[in-house]
Short mmCIF file of C-alpha atoms and ligand atoms in Angstrom, two decimals:
data_model
loop_
_atom_site.label_atom_id
_atom_site.label_comp_id
_atom_site.label_asym_id
_atom_site.label_seq_id
_atom_site.Cartn_x
_atom_site.Cartn_y
_atom_site.Cartn_z
CA MET A 1158 20.57 -12.40 7.09
CA SER A 1159 23.22 -12.05 9.90
CA ILE A 1160 22.22 -14.82 12.63
CA ARG A 1161 25.90 -14.11 14.01
CA HIS A 1162 25.72 -10.52 14.94
CA GLY A 1163 21.99 -10.91 15.75
CA LEU A 1164 22.85 -13.63 18.59
CA LEU A 1165 26.00 -10.99 19.78
CA ALA A 1166 23.51 -8.45 19.94
CA LEU A 1167 20.75 -10.64 22.19
CA LEU A 1168 24.00 -11.58 24.20
CA GLU A 1169 25.10 -8.05 24.93
CA PRO A 1170 22.44 -7.64 28.26
CA GLY A 1171 23.36 -10.88 29.76
CA PRO A 1172 24.21 -14.87 29.77
CA ARG A 1173 21.53 -16.81 28.11
CA TYR A 1174 21.24 -20.05 26.57
CA GLY A 1175 20.43 -21.65 23.26
CA SER A 1176 16.71 -22.09 23.09
CA GLN A 1177 16.23 -18.27 24.81
CA LEU A 1178 18.45 -16.55 22.33
CA ARG A 1179 15.73 -18.63 19.38
CA SER A 1180 12.92 -17.13 20.98
CA ALA A 1181 14.33 -13.55 21.54
CA PHE A 1182 15.50 -13.19 18.12
CA GLU A 1183 11.76 -14.31 16.89
CA SER A 1184 9.97 -12.24 18.97
CA ARG A 1185 12.27 -9.16 17.91
CA THR A 1186 11.76 -9.85 14.61
CA GLY A 1187 7.76 -11.06 14.59
CA ALA A 1188 9.45 -14.19 13.09
CA THR A 1189 10.05 -13.31 10.16
CA TRP A 1190 13.13 -15.12 9.75
CA PRO A 1191 12.25 -18.18 11.88
CA LEU A 1192 15.13 -19.72 13.32
CA ASN A 1193 15.79 -23.26 14.20
CA VAL A 1194 17.62 -24.09 17.33
CA GLY A 1195 20.18 -26.26 15.24
CA GLN A 1196 20.99 -22.98 13.45
CA VAL A 1197 21.48 -21.28 17.05
CA TYR A 1198 23.82 -23.93 18.34
CA THR A 1199 25.98 -24.35 14.84
CA THR A 1200 26.32 -19.99 15.15
CA LEU A 1201 27.22 -20.27 19.17
CA ASN A 1202 30.03 -22.65 18.21
CA ARG A 1203 31.11 -20.41 15.41
CA LEU A 1204 31.39 -17.72 17.88
CA GLU A 1205 33.13 -19.57 20.35
CA ARG A 1206 35.73 -20.48 18.16
CA ASP A 1207 36.45 -16.98 17.18
CA GLY A 1208 36.58 -15.77 20.61
CA MET A 1209 33.08 -13.74 20.48
CA VAL A 1210 31.13 -15.75 23.02
CA VAL A 1211 31.98 -18.46 25.92
CA GLN A 1212 30.45 -21.12 27.26
CA GLU A 1213 30.41 -20.26 31.06
CA GLY A 1214 27.82 -22.60 33.75
CA ALA A 1215 24.54 -23.75 33.26
CA ASP A 1216 21.20 -22.41 34.68
CA GLU A 1217 18.94 -24.27 37.58
CA ALA A 1218 17.56 -26.29 34.56
CA GLY A 1219 20.51 -27.15 33.41
CA HIS A 1220 20.69 -25.69 29.94
CA ALA A 1221 24.66 -24.20 29.22
CA LEU A 1222 24.92 -20.55 29.04
CA TYR A 1223 26.72 -18.24 26.82
CA VAL A 1224 28.70 -15.04 27.20
CA ILE A 1225 29.63 -12.67 25.13
CA THR A 1226 33.42 -11.82 25.40
CA GLU A 1227 35.45 -8.24 25.17
CA GLN A 1228 36.04 -9.23 20.81
CA GLY A 1229 32.21 -10.24 20.98
CA ARG A 1230 31.64 -6.99 22.07
CA SER A 1231 33.76 -4.79 19.83
CA GLU A 1232 32.85 -7.24 16.80
CA LEU A 1233 28.70 -6.21 17.55
CA ARG A 1234 29.84 -2.23 18.18
CA ALA A 1235 31.95 -2.44 14.67
CA TRP A 1236 28.60 -4.03 13.17
CA PHE A 1237 25.84 -1.50 14.49
CA ALA A 1238 29.05 1.07 13.18
CA THR A 1239 29.07 -0.23 9.63
CA PRO A 1240 26.46 0.16 6.66
CA VAL A 1241 25.26 -3.26 5.20
CA ASP A 1242 26.77 -3.51 2.13
CA ARG A 1243 25.00 -2.43 -1.38
CA ALA A 1244 28.08 -2.38 -3.35
CA ASN A 1245 26.74 -6.01 -4.30
CA PRO A 1246 23.43 -6.22 -4.98
CA PRO A 1247 21.93 -9.69 -4.15
CA ARG A 1248 20.70 -11.31 -7.15
CA ASP A 1249 17.26 -10.33 -7.52
CA GLU A 1250 15.12 -13.33 -9.51
CA LEU A 1251 12.43 -10.90 -10.39
CA ALA A 1252 14.89 -8.35 -11.97
CA ILE A 1253 16.20 -11.22 -13.62
CA LYS A 1254 12.79 -12.85 -14.99
CA LEU A 1255 11.66 -9.21 -16.62
CA ALA A 1256 15.09 -8.96 -17.88
CA MET A 1257 15.05 -12.27 -19.67
CA ALA A 1258 11.19 -11.72 -20.80
CA VAL A 1259 12.65 -8.44 -22.60
CA GLY A 1260 13.91 -10.45 -25.82
CA THR A 1261 12.19 -14.00 -24.99
CA PRO A 1262 9.57 -14.82 -27.72
CA GLY A 1263 5.95 -15.94 -26.89
CA VAL A 1264 6.15 -14.27 -23.32
CA ASP A 1265 3.52 -11.50 -22.35
CA ILE A 1266 5.70 -9.15 -20.08
CA ARG A 1267 3.01 -7.09 -19.37
CA ALA A 1268 1.30 -10.43 -17.73
CA VAL A 1269 4.54 -11.29 -16.13
CA ILE A 1270 4.44 -7.72 -14.26
CA GLN A 1271 0.29 -7.98 -12.99
CA SER A 1272 1.15 -11.53 -11.96
CA GLN A 1273 4.39 -10.13 -9.99
CA ARG A 1274 2.37 -7.06 -8.96
CA HIS A 1275 -0.68 -9.23 -7.56
CA HIS A 1276 1.24 -10.93 -5.64
CA THR A 1277 3.63 -8.18 -4.27
CA VAL A 1278 0.67 -6.03 -3.14
CA LYS A 1279 -1.43 -8.70 -1.49
CA ALA A 1280 1.71 -8.82 0.73
CA MET A 1281 1.66 -5.05 1.17
CA GLN A 1282 -2.36 -5.67 2.43
CA ASP A 1283 -0.79 -8.42 4.93
CA TYR A 1284 2.00 -6.89 6.35
CA THR A 1285 -0.45 -3.29 6.58
CA ARG A 1286 -2.85 -5.86 8.77
CA LEU A 1287 0.22 -6.98 11.04
CA LYS A 1288 1.31 -3.50 11.02
CA ALA A 1289 -2.25 -1.98 12.52
CA GLN A 1290 -2.23 -4.62 14.96
CA ALA A 1291 1.44 -3.77 16.09
CA LEU A 1292 0.62 -0.19 16.80
CA ALA A 1293 -2.28 -1.06 18.53
CA ALA A 1294 -0.17 -3.67 20.72
CA ILE A 1295 2.35 -0.79 21.27
CA GLU A 1296 -0.66 1.85 21.96
CA GLY A 1297 -2.43 -0.34 24.21
CA GLY A 1298 0.95 -0.51 26.39
CA GLY A 1299 1.46 -4.28 25.68
CA SER A 1300 3.94 -6.05 28.34
CA SER A 1301 6.71 -6.41 26.15
CA GLU A 1302 7.07 -2.94 24.20
CA ARG A 1303 10.52 -3.42 23.24
CA ASP A 1304 9.76 -6.34 21.17
CA ASP A 1305 6.39 -4.46 19.52
CA ILE A 1306 8.95 -1.83 18.32
CA ALA A 1307 11.12 -4.03 17.05
CA TRP A 1308 8.80 -6.05 15.32
CA LEU A 1309 7.04 -2.85 14.06
CA LEU A 1310 10.63 -1.48 12.64
CA VAL A 1311 11.01 -5.02 10.96
CA LEU A 1312 7.29 -4.68 9.16
CA GLU A 1313 7.87 -1.43 8.10
CA GLN A 1314 10.57 -2.37 6.34
CA LEU A 1315 8.58 -5.07 4.34
CA ILE A 1316 6.34 -2.37 3.53
CA PHE A 1317 8.62 -0.14 2.08
CA GLN A 1318 10.52 -3.15 0.38
CA THR A 1319 7.24 -4.39 -1.00
CA GLU A 1320 6.27 -1.01 -1.78
CA ALA A 1321 9.83 -0.11 -3.81
CA GLU A 1322 8.81 -3.61 -6.16
CA ALA A 1323 5.61 -2.11 -6.68
CA ARG A 1324 6.45 0.96 -7.78
CA TRP A 1325 9.10 -0.21 -9.84
CA LEU A 1326 6.85 -2.64 -11.81
CA ASP A 1327 4.35 0.20 -12.51
CA HIS A 1328 7.16 2.13 -13.62
CA CYS A 1329 8.39 -0.90 -15.67
CA GLU A 1330 4.66 -1.04 -16.88
CA MET A 1331 4.57 2.68 -17.96
CA ARG A 1332 7.92 2.36 -19.73
CA LEU A 1333 6.94 -0.86 -21.94
CA ILE A 1334 3.79 1.44 -22.81
CA ARG A 1335 5.62 4.17 -23.66
CA LEU A 1336 8.03 2.49 -26.33
CA SER A 1337 5.72 0.45 -27.84
CA ALA A 1338 3.68 3.86 -28.30
CA ALA A 1339 7.10 5.21 -29.65
CA ALA A 1340 6.96 2.65 -31.93
CA GLY A 1341 4.50 3.77 -33.81
CA PRO A 1342 0.89 3.52 -34.25
CA ALA A 1343 0.97 -0.33 -35.85
CA ALA A 1344 1.61 -1.20 -31.65
CA PRO A 1345 -0.60 -0.10 -29.71
CA ALA A 1346 -0.48 -0.14 -26.16
CA GLY A 1347 -3.23 -3.13 -25.96
CA PRO A 1348 -3.03 -6.84 -25.17
CA GLU A 1349 -0.96 -7.29 -28.24
CA ALA A 1350 1.02 -4.54 -27.00
CA PRO A 1351 3.08 -6.55 -24.76
CA ARG A 1352 5.54 -8.29 -27.24
CA ALA A 1353 5.88 -5.36 -29.44
CA ALA A 1354 6.93 -3.41 -26.34
CA ALA A 1355 8.80 -6.27 -25.21
CA ASP A 1356 10.76 -5.95 -28.57
CA SER A 1357 10.83 -2.09 -28.91
CA GLY A 1358 12.34 -2.49 -25.65
CA SER A 1359 15.27 -4.27 -26.53
CA THR A 1360 15.73 -2.35 -29.91
CA ALA A 1361 15.28 1.13 -27.83
CA THR A 1362 17.86 0.14 -25.64
CA ALA A 1363 20.54 -0.96 -28.27
CA ARG A 1364 19.89 2.46 -29.64
CA THR A 1365 20.63 4.29 -26.98
CA ARG A 1366 23.41 2.22 -25.87
CA PRO A 1367 26.54 4.44 -26.62
CA GLY A 1368 25.65 7.84 -25.22
CA ASP A 1369 23.12 7.61 -22.75
CA GLY A 1370 24.74 9.04 -20.06
CA ALA A 1371 21.84 11.15 -18.94
CA ALA A 1372 18.83 9.03 -19.81
CA GLU A 1373 19.82 5.60 -18.07
CA PRO A 1374 19.94 5.55 -14.65
CA ALA A 1375 23.05 6.30 -12.59
CA VAL A 1376 25.12 3.09 -12.65
CA PRO A 1377 27.00 2.59 -8.87
CA THR A 1378 30.62 3.81 -9.39
CA GLY A 1379 33.37 1.05 -10.40
CA ARG A 1380 30.47 -1.11 -12.48
CA ARG A 1381 30.37 0.93 -15.43
CA GLY A 1382 31.18 -1.26 -18.21
CA THR A 1383 29.71 -4.54 -16.44
CA ARG A 1384 26.46 -3.71 -18.09
CA GLY A 1385 24.14 -3.59 -15.33
CA PRO A 1386 24.08 -4.11 -11.27
CA PHE A 1387 23.05 -7.84 -11.36
CA ARG A 1388 26.11 -9.29 -12.80
CA ARG A 1389 28.15 -10.58 -10.17
CA MET B 1217 -3.43 6.90 14.95
CA THR B 1218 -4.62 3.52 14.08
CA THR B 1219 -7.26 0.95 13.87
CA GLN B 1220 -7.93 -2.50 14.70
CA PRO B 1221 -7.76 -4.88 11.91
CA SER B 1222 -10.96 -4.81 10.20
CA LEU B 1223 -14.00 -7.25 10.42
CA GLN B 1224 -14.03 -9.41 7.59
CA PRO B 1225 -17.01 -7.99 5.19
CA GLN B 1226 -19.76 -9.52 5.50
CA LYS B 1227 -20.52 -11.40 2.28
CA SER B 1228 -24.06 -12.31 3.57
CA GLN B 1229 -25.34 -8.47 3.07
CA GLN B 1230 -26.59 -6.79 0.58
CA PRO B 1231 -23.53 -4.69 -1.16
CA VAL B 1232 -23.87 -0.74 -0.66
CA LEU B 1233 -22.57 -0.19 -4.25
CA GLN B 1234 -23.06 -2.49 -7.23
CA LEU B 1235 -21.53 -1.81 -10.73
CA GLN B 1236 -23.43 -4.01 -13.46
CA GLN B 1237 -21.46 -3.84 -16.68
CA LEU B 1238 -20.59 -0.46 -16.43
CA THR B 1239 -19.51 1.17 -20.18
CA ARG B 1240 -18.59 4.49 -20.37
CA ILE B 1241 -17.81 6.36 -23.87
CA HIS B 1242 -16.35 9.98 -24.34
CA GLY B 1243 -16.92 11.39 -27.20
CA SER B 1244 -17.87 10.26 -30.81
CA GLY B 1245 -16.18 9.15 -33.86
CA ALA B 1246 -13.23 9.35 -34.65
CA THR B 1247 -12.28 10.85 -31.10
CA GLU B 1248 -14.08 7.89 -29.09
CA VAL B 1249 -12.84 7.21 -26.04
CA HIS B 1250 -13.54 3.79 -24.39
CA ALA B 1251 -12.77 4.89 -20.67
CA LEU B 1252 -14.90 1.89 -19.03
CA ARG B 1253 -15.53 -1.55 -20.86
CA GLY B 1254 -18.22 -3.83 -18.96
CA VAL B 1255 -16.62 -3.14 -15.53
CA ASN B 1256 -18.72 -4.90 -12.78
CA LEU B 1257 -17.84 -4.51 -8.87
CA ASP B 1258 -19.43 -4.93 -5.75
CA VAL B 1259 -18.25 -3.47 -2.07
CA PHE B 1260 -20.07 -4.58 0.44
CA PRO B 1261 -20.53 -3.02 4.23
CA GLY B 1262 -17.38 -2.84 5.99
CA GLU B 1263 -15.09 -3.60 2.87
CA LEU B 1264 -12.58 -1.02 1.49
CA VAL B 1265 -11.74 -1.55 -2.00
CA ALA B 1266 -8.65 0.25 -3.75
CA VAL B 1267 -8.91 0.61 -7.34
CA MET B 1268 -5.15 1.01 -9.10
CA GLY B 1269 -4.31 1.53 -12.54
CA PRO B 1270 -1.80 3.66 -15.18
CA SER B 1271 -3.08 6.79 -15.77
CA GLY B 1272 -5.65 6.98 -18.06
CA SER B 1273 -7.54 3.37 -17.14
CA GLY B 1274 -10.63 4.73 -16.22
CA LYS B 1275 -10.72 4.98 -12.11
CA SER B 1276 -11.92 8.65 -11.83
CA THR B 1277 -14.39 7.60 -14.35
CA LEU B 1278 -15.33 4.83 -12.22
CA LEU B 1279 -15.39 6.77 -9.19
CA THR B 1280 -17.60 9.60 -10.51
CA ILE B 1281 -20.09 7.44 -12.33
CA ALA B 1282 -20.48 5.30 -9.10
CA GLY B 1283 -21.00 8.66 -7.03
CA GLY B 1284 -23.89 9.74 -9.29
CA LEU B 1285 -21.76 12.66 -10.75
CA ASP B 1286 -21.48 10.97 -13.88
CA ALA B 1287 -23.94 8.78 -16.13
CA PRO B 1288 -22.42 5.62 -17.76
CA THR B 1289 -23.21 5.07 -21.94
CA SER B 1290 -24.49 1.48 -20.08
CA GLY B 1291 -24.15 -0.66 -17.52
CA ARG B 1292 -26.16 -0.20 -14.21
CA VAL B 1293 -24.96 1.55 -10.85
CA ILE B 1294 -27.01 0.29 -7.68
CA VAL B 1295 -26.33 2.02 -4.34
CA GLU B 1296 -28.18 0.52 -1.23
CA ARG B 1297 -30.58 -1.11 -3.86
CA THR B 1298 -31.43 2.25 -5.62
CA ASP B 1299 -30.48 1.85 -9.46
CA ILE B 1300 -28.91 5.94 -9.58
CA THR B 1301 -29.15 5.79 -13.21
CA LYS B 1302 -32.55 5.14 -13.13
CA ALA B 1303 -33.29 7.95 -10.02
CA ASP B 1304 -34.66 11.16 -10.50
CA ARG B 1305 -31.96 14.36 -9.98
CA LYS B 1306 -33.83 15.42 -7.06
CA ALA B 1307 -33.49 11.80 -5.75
CA MET B 1308 -30.34 11.58 -6.55
CA ALA B 1309 -29.13 14.84 -5.25
CA ALA B 1310 -30.39 13.73 -1.73
CA LEU B 1311 -29.06 10.24 -2.02
CA ARG B 1312 -25.86 11.89 -3.15
CA ARG B 1313 -25.70 14.06 0.07
CA ARG B 1314 -26.97 11.95 2.74
CA SER B 1315 -25.48 8.45 1.64
CA ILE B 1316 -22.32 9.08 -0.49
CA GLY B 1317 -19.07 10.96 0.67
CA TYR B 1318 -16.81 12.22 -2.26
CA VAL B 1319 -13.11 13.03 -2.19
CA PHE B 1320 -12.18 14.63 -5.20
CA GLN B 1321 -9.03 14.12 -7.15
CA ASP B 1322 -8.67 18.14 -6.91
CA TYR B 1323 -10.10 18.97 -3.62
CA ASN B 1324 -12.92 21.43 -4.85
CA LEU B 1325 -14.05 23.08 -1.38
CA ILE B 1326 -16.18 26.37 -2.20
CA PRO B 1327 -14.10 29.36 -1.82
CA ALA B 1328 -16.22 31.64 -0.30
CA LEU B 1329 -17.22 29.47 2.77
CA THR B 1330 -14.77 28.61 5.68
CA ALA B 1331 -13.59 25.37 6.36
CA ALA B 1332 -16.51 24.56 8.72
CA GLU B 1333 -19.06 25.65 6.80
CA ASN B 1334 -17.80 23.77 3.88
CA ILE B 1335 -18.30 21.00 5.73
CA ALA B 1336 -21.34 21.87 7.44
CA LEU B 1337 -23.18 22.94 3.91
CA PRO B 1338 -24.21 19.15 2.63
CA ARG B 1339 -25.56 18.31 6.42
CA GLU B 1340 -28.06 21.89 5.97
CA LEU B 1341 -28.94 21.05 2.80
CA ASP B 1342 -30.04 18.24 4.23
CA GLY B 1343 -32.57 19.55 6.84
CA THR B 1344 -29.92 19.35 9.58
CA SER B 1345 -30.00 22.63 11.88
CA ALA B 1346 -27.23 25.00 11.78
CA ARG B 1347 -26.00 24.55 15.32
CA ARG B 1348 -25.90 20.46 14.90
CA ALA B 1349 -24.28 20.63 11.18
CA ARG B 1350 -21.63 23.42 12.89
CA SER B 1351 -21.03 20.91 15.77
CA GLU B 1352 -20.46 17.95 13.62
CA ALA B 1353 -18.28 20.15 11.46
CA LEU B 1354 -16.03 20.74 14.18
CA ALA B 1355 -16.09 17.15 15.53
CA ALA B 1356 -15.01 16.18 11.84
CA LEU B 1357 -12.32 18.95 11.49
CA GLU B 1358 -11.19 17.65 15.33
CA GLU B 1359 -11.19 14.16 14.39
CA MET B 1360 -7.99 15.05 11.43
CA SER B 1361 -6.44 17.39 13.89
CA LEU B 1362 -7.82 20.03 12.14
CA GLY B 1363 -9.49 22.20 14.62
CA HIS B 1364 -7.71 25.55 14.40
CA LEU B 1365 -8.61 25.74 10.88
CA ALA B 1366 -12.36 26.00 11.13
CA ASP B 1367 -12.94 29.54 10.22
CA ARG B 1368 -10.16 30.20 7.27
CA PHE B 1369 -10.93 30.32 4.00
CA PRO B 1370 -9.56 27.96 1.42
CA ASP B 1371 -7.05 30.01 0.31
CA GLU B 1372 -5.61 30.81 3.82
CA MET B 1373 -4.68 26.81 3.81
CA SER B 1374 -1.84 25.09 2.38
CA GLY B 1375 -3.02 22.31 -0.48
CA GLY B 1376 -2.42 19.08 2.29
CA GLN B 1377 -4.82 21.45 4.54
CA GLN B 1378 -7.88 21.77 2.41
CA GLN B 1379 -7.29 18.24 1.09
CA ARG B 1380 -7.76 17.23 4.77
CA VAL B 1381 -10.60 19.87 5.01
CA ALA B 1382 -11.95 17.92 1.92
CA ILE B 1383 -11.62 14.92 3.49
CA ALA B 1384 -13.54 15.45 6.65
CA ARG B 1385 -16.14 16.79 4.41
CA ALA B 1386 -16.88 13.29 2.78
CA LEU B 1387 -16.60 11.73 6.17
CA VAL B 1388 -19.35 13.82 8.21
CA GLY B 1389 -22.23 12.65 8.71
CA ASP B 1390 -23.72 8.57 8.38
CA ARG B 1391 -22.24 8.21 4.92
CA ARG B 1392 -22.66 4.36 3.49
CA LEU B 1393 -20.04 4.60 0.67
CA VAL B 1394 -16.96 6.45 0.78
CA LEU B 1395 -15.96 7.47 -2.68
CA ALA B 1396 -12.13 9.28 -2.34
CA ASP B 1397 -9.92 9.66 -5.75
CA GLU B 1398 -6.44 10.01 -4.93
CA PRO B 1399 -7.22 11.69 -1.27
CA THR B 1400 -3.81 11.28 -0.03
CA GLY B 1401 -2.24 13.28 -3.30
CA ALA B 1402 -1.27 16.21 -1.94
CA LEU B 1403 -0.25 14.98 1.64
CA ASP B 1404 3.02 13.76 3.07
CA SER B 1405 3.36 10.26 4.06
CA GLU B 1406 2.97 10.49 7.67
CA THR B 1407 -0.57 12.55 6.91
CA GLY B 1408 -1.32 10.50 3.84
CA GLU B 1409 -1.21 7.67 6.25
CA SER B 1410 -3.59 9.40 8.85
CA VAL B 1411 -6.03 9.92 6.47
CA LEU B 1412 -6.13 5.85 5.54
CA ALA B 1413 -5.93 5.51 9.20
CA LEU B 1414 -9.50 7.42 9.38
CA LEU B 1415 -11.12 6.01 5.57
CA ARG B 1416 -10.37 2.23 7.46
CA SER B 1417 -12.12 3.14 10.52
CA ARG B 1418 -15.00 4.81 8.58
CA CYS B 1419 -15.22 1.61 6.69
CA ASP B 1420 -14.59 -1.04 9.73
CA ALA B 1421 -17.95 1.06 11.33
CA GLY B 1422 -19.58 -0.48 8.72
CA ALA B 1423 -19.28 2.06 5.29
CA ALA B 1424 -18.44 0.80 2.51
CA GLY B 1425 -15.27 2.53 0.62
CA ILE B 1426 -13.79 2.77 -2.96
CA LEU B 1427 -10.07 4.44 -3.11
CA VAL B 1428 -8.33 5.47 -6.21
CA THR B 1429 -4.58 5.42 -5.37
CA HIS B 1430 -1.25 5.10 -7.26
CA GLU B 1431 0.37 4.58 -3.81
CA PRO B 1432 1.34 1.19 -3.28
CA ARG B 1433 1.56 1.69 0.40
CA PHE B 1434 -1.78 3.09 0.83
CA ALA B 1435 -3.78 0.68 -1.40
CA ALA B 1436 -2.26 -2.15 1.08
CA TRP B 1437 -5.17 -0.53 3.71
CA ALA B 1438 -8.05 -1.88 1.31
CA ASP B 1439 -9.66 -5.10 2.09
CA ARG B 1440 -9.41 -5.72 -2.05
CA VAL B 1441 -7.49 -4.26 -4.58
CA VAL B 1442 -8.34 -4.31 -8.13
CA PHE B 1443 -6.27 -3.26 -11.20
CA LEU B 1444 -8.00 -1.48 -14.10
CA ARG B 1445 -6.24 -1.30 -17.54
CA ASP B 1446 -7.84 0.68 -20.63
CA GLY B 1447 -11.16 0.63 -18.54
CA ALA B 1448 -11.46 -3.11 -17.45
CA VAL B 1449 -10.42 -5.00 -14.49
CA VAL B 1450 -7.68 -7.23 -15.15
CA ASP B 1451 -7.09 -8.91 -11.45
CA GLN B 1452 -7.85 -7.90 -7.81
CA THR B 1453 -6.43 -9.32 -5.44
CA ALA B 1454 -8.53 -10.90 -1.74
CA ARG B 1455 -7.20 -10.58 1.48
CA SER B 1456 -6.09 -13.41 3.71
CA GLU B 1457 -5.33 -14.58 7.55
CA ALA B 1458 -2.61 -12.14 8.42
CA ASP B 1459 -1.65 -15.15 11.08
CA SER B 1460 -0.54 -17.64 8.20
CA LEU B 1461 1.43 -15.26 6.48
CA LEU B 1462 5.04 -14.83 7.12
CA SER B 1463 5.30 -18.61 8.03
CA GLY B 1464 5.37 -20.02 4.76
CA GLN B 1465 7.63 -17.46 2.12
CA ALA B 1466 10.07 -16.65 5.30
CA ALA B 1467 11.86 -19.80 4.73
CA GLU B 1468 12.25 -18.69 1.02
CA ARG B 1469 14.39 -15.69 2.45
N1 ATP C 1012 -14.71 14.06 -20.17
C1 ATP C 1012 -14.39 13.56 -20.98
N2 ATP C 1012 -13.71 13.62 -22.40
C2 ATP C 1012 -13.28 12.85 -22.84
N3 ATP C 1012 -12.13 12.01 -22.95
C3 ATP C 1012 -12.16 11.74 -21.42
C4 ATP C 1012 -13.28 12.47 -20.43
N4 ATP C 1012 -12.50 12.50 -19.53
C5 ATP C 1012 -11.84 11.23 -19.35
N5 ATP C 1012 -11.33 10.90 -20.84
C6 ATP C 1012 -10.97 9.68 -21.00
O1 ATP C 1012 -11.02 8.60 -20.48
C7 ATP C 1012 -10.09 8.11 -20.04
C8 ATP C 1012 -9.95 7.53 -18.83
O2 ATP C 1012 -9.71 8.29 -17.56
P1 ATP C 1012 -9.89 8.96 -15.98
O3 ATP C 1012 -9.74 9.96 -15.81
O4 ATP C 1012 -11.09 7.65 -15.85
O5 ATP C 1012 -8.49 8.47 -16.18
P2 ATP C 1012 -7.96 7.67 -14.50
O6 ATP C 1012 -7.52 6.47 -14.45
O7 ATP C 1012 -8.07 8.79 -13.15
O8 ATP C 1012 -6.36 8.63 -14.90
P3 ATP C 1012 -5.27 9.39 -13.76
O9 ATP C 1012 -4.68 8.77 -12.95
O10 ATP C 1012 -4.37 9.97 -14.47
O11 ATP C 1012 -5.80 10.12 -13.03
C9 ATP C 1012 -8.55 8.58 -20.17
O12 ATP C 1012 -8.47 8.49 -21.83
C10 ATP C 1012 -9.43 10.26 -20.53
O13 ATP C 1012 -8.61 10.83 -21.46
MG1 MG C 1013 -7.90 10.03 -12.00
#
């Protein structure tokens, strides 16, 4: 998350002081990523050091006001114009956990998947209720419509992200069931299946590795040979 | 289309639907399939329950039995205090028409009737006057932004339009129990969302609902998500207070 660029965006319309920036950041993103005032001032100091903002005067109450510089503006424009980098996927604990569960003896992968699915779907239920509230606020013509819309976008991003995770978990489970079914009738996809699935999963992967181009998901260009996107 | 956040289901009330120790075995001998293995589920007024699970886990079986369209091998199905496994056919048919709205996985409109007639038919069978049933049907179509399709026949509509007509049919009148099997199957995500909002608002108005879906995004509209696997409930989520939501986890991100 880029606090730096977030603060620059909030300074673009005019001068503000630290705690004002903090509450503006939170109302725009619905307090999804809470900031403390300390973080705000640390970031402002760095921005000042880098010539992106200057401290200029104070309001009546004596709060030091910060103003965006021309250099800060061009940094902000560049930020909006540049896509967020996906070349180095962030380390994903869940992906690592499932990868480790394949082949760790005594781990019931389907139970690992289900406990995550529970958590993920639950989070989606909560986000969805918040979304219904945000939509109602927007349609009700609330006081700060811009913040409501920004918050709605953030919420929907959380919903799509958790959805992707839930779908991926479903996919993992189906794949394990298929692989264990393919491993033979001795390993039905019943309660005992996860171990069998896990084992056949790793052998199947090993078997298909040499000529796997078509069957396996595409590896991002430049990462072939690193065996998966999670290596840093 | 949106709805206010739903009311907490009132557990002090009698459940609209109770499934008790439900089993369903299809076939016999070597080809025997245990589609349901001892499922228990209560659905309360105002509550929308989503059922998720892999293909073949018994979701449709559960829904057809809950709606009285199939009989369990053992166990009880109680709809508003009536054990429908013991009700006679006539009482059962009346209950189905009056209290239960059902959206099938394949939408199943009557080809010889127009959209409005498809919706009005169950109401008329139940003694509502033809004029009244038609005006209800038109209102239900309007609610789904389908007013212009009232006089079209099913084969003159797209799959998604037929699906929405089927949903309008399930929701028309005062249904206490709405059962929907993949109601968003043929719909784009925007339309699917509006169907869910409609289902949600019916439940907020006091109906009990069960929604079978593969889509976590749609299941997330429910108060409770029940996970079926191999004919048994393996897990379920409960709802929490949305207010306390983002504070705890946000710090970790
Ligand atoms: N009439 C039938 N005769 C025999 N077996 C049946 C019958 N109906 C369903 N089954 C079996 O019962 C099990 C549960 O089926 P059901 O249709 O309830 O699954 P589902 O969870 O709805 O799946 P899907 O997500 O694919 O719709 C499956 O193994 C299915 O093959
Ligand atoms: Mg089904």
